Amino acid sequence: HQQWLVCHDGHLPDDRWKSPEESVLDAEGSQRVRAALATLPDKERRLMELYYFGDVNLETAGKQMGLSKSWASRLHSRAVGQLREILEGETA
């Protein structure tokens, strides 16, 4: 799966190639995403954390939570939509 948030150490994958300004913007973006994640309902938040920070695929993350593959996929889609709304609402 694609790591679209941050690496386990809190940095984006190619931080060593970024200017200080880009690194600051990325850190601010990461903080915004983490704050938005914290507002999700427990199941959605847990699934997103397992998938993006737990280094497992979506099916495995779902299994760890007792969810079927299809339900994990639906829950993931819902969580992504919720995050998009939260983050877009901040810029509006």
Short mmCIF file of C-alpha atoms in Angstrom, two decimals:
data_model
loop_
_atom_site.label_atom_id
_atom_site.label_comp_id
_atom_site.label_asym_id
_atom_site.label_seq_id
_atom_site.Cartn_x
_atom_site.Cartn_y
_atom_site.Cartn_z
CA HIS A 1 0.00 0.00 0.00
CA GLN A 2 1.03 3.58 -0.44
CA GLN A 3 2.32 5.55 2.53
CA TRP A 4 0.57 8.88 2.01
CA LEU A 5 0.94 10.16 5.55
CA VAL A 6 4.31 9.88 7.25
CA CYS A 7 6.90 7.25 8.10
CA HIS A 8 7.02 5.62 11.52
CA ASP A 9 9.55 8.21 12.73
CA GLY A 10 7.17 11.06 11.88
CA HIS A 11 9.02 12.16 8.76
CA LEU A 12 8.07 11.91 5.14
CA PRO A 13 10.01 9.28 3.14
CA ASP A 14 12.30 11.69 1.27
CA ASP A 15 12.94 14.28 4.00
CA ARG A 16 16.69 14.25 3.35
CA TRP A 17 16.10 15.84 -0.08
CA LYS A 18 13.78 18.61 1.09
CA SER A 19 14.58 22.21 1.82
CA PRO A 20 14.06 23.45 5.40
CA GLU A 21 10.92 25.27 4.21
CA GLU A 22 9.51 22.10 2.65
CA SER A 23 10.29 20.15 5.81
CA VAL A 24 8.40 22.68 7.94
CA LEU A 25 5.39 22.56 5.61
CA ASP A 26 5.47 18.76 5.67
CA ALA A 27 5.66 18.71 9.47
CA GLU A 28 2.69 21.08 9.67
CA GLY A 29 0.77 18.87 7.24
CA SER A 30 1.62 15.79 9.27
CA GLN A 31 0.37 17.48 12.44
CA ARG A 32 -2.88 18.43 10.67
CA VAL A 33 -3.39 14.84 9.50
CA ARG A 34 -2.67 13.40 12.95
CA ALA A 35 -5.09 15.90 14.54
CA ALA A 36 -7.74 14.97 11.96
CA LEU A 37 -7.15 11.25 12.63
CA ALA A 38 -7.77 11.84 16.33
CA THR A 39 -11.27 13.11 15.54
CA LEU A 40 -12.34 9.96 13.67
CA PRO A 41 -14.57 7.38 15.35
CA ASP A 42 -12.54 4.68 17.13
CA LYS A 43 -12.87 1.94 14.48
CA GLU A 44 -11.95 4.22 11.60
CA ARG A 45 -9.04 5.74 13.50
CA ARG A 46 -7.69 2.33 14.56
CA LEU A 47 -7.91 0.93 11.03
CA MET A 48 -6.09 3.95 9.59
CA GLU A 49 -3.37 3.72 12.25
CA LEU A 50 -2.83 0.01 11.62
CA TYR A 51 -2.80 0.42 7.86
CA TYR A 52 -0.66 3.53 7.52
CA PHE A 53 1.53 3.31 10.60
CA GLY A 54 1.42 -0.39 11.47
CA ASP A 55 3.07 -1.53 8.23
CA VAL A 56 0.34 -4.05 7.38
CA ASN A 57 -1.97 -4.29 4.40
CA LEU A 58 -5.63 -3.38 4.66
CA GLU A 59 -6.80 -7.00 4.85
CA THR A 60 -4.43 -7.75 7.74
CA ALA A 61 -5.39 -4.56 9.54
CA GLY A 62 -9.05 -5.55 9.20
CA LYS A 63 -8.37 -9.07 10.46
CA GLN A 64 -6.59 -7.68 13.53
CA MET A 65 -9.78 -5.76 14.24
CA GLY A 66 -12.09 -8.69 13.53
CA LEU A 67 -13.34 -7.21 10.23
CA SER A 68 -13.84 -8.89 6.87
CA LYS A 69 -11.75 -7.68 3.93
CA SER A 70 -14.76 -5.98 2.34
CA TRP A 71 -15.81 -4.28 5.56
CA ALA A 72 -12.24 -3.06 6.18
CA SER A 73 -12.23 -1.63 2.66
CA ARG A 74 -15.54 0.18 3.22
CA LEU A 75 -14.40 1.49 6.58
CA HIS A 76 -11.14 2.71 5.03
CA SER A 77 -13.01 4.53 2.25
CA ARG A 78 -15.30 6.16 4.80
CA ALA A 79 -12.33 7.23 6.94
CA VAL A 80 -10.51 8.71 3.93
CA GLY A 81 -13.65 10.66 3.04
CA GLN A 82 -13.98 11.93 6.60
CA LEU A 83 -10.33 13.00 6.67
CA ARG A 84 -10.73 14.77 3.34
CA GLU A 85 -13.73 16.71 4.66
CA ILE A 86 -11.93 17.67 7.86
CA LEU A 87 -8.76 18.78 6.10
CA GLU A 88 -10.57 20.62 3.31
CA GLY A 89 -12.74 22.33 5.91
CA GLU A 90 -9.61 23.72 7.57
CA THR A 91 -8.58 25.48 4.39
CA ALA A 92 -12.00 26.86 3.52
#
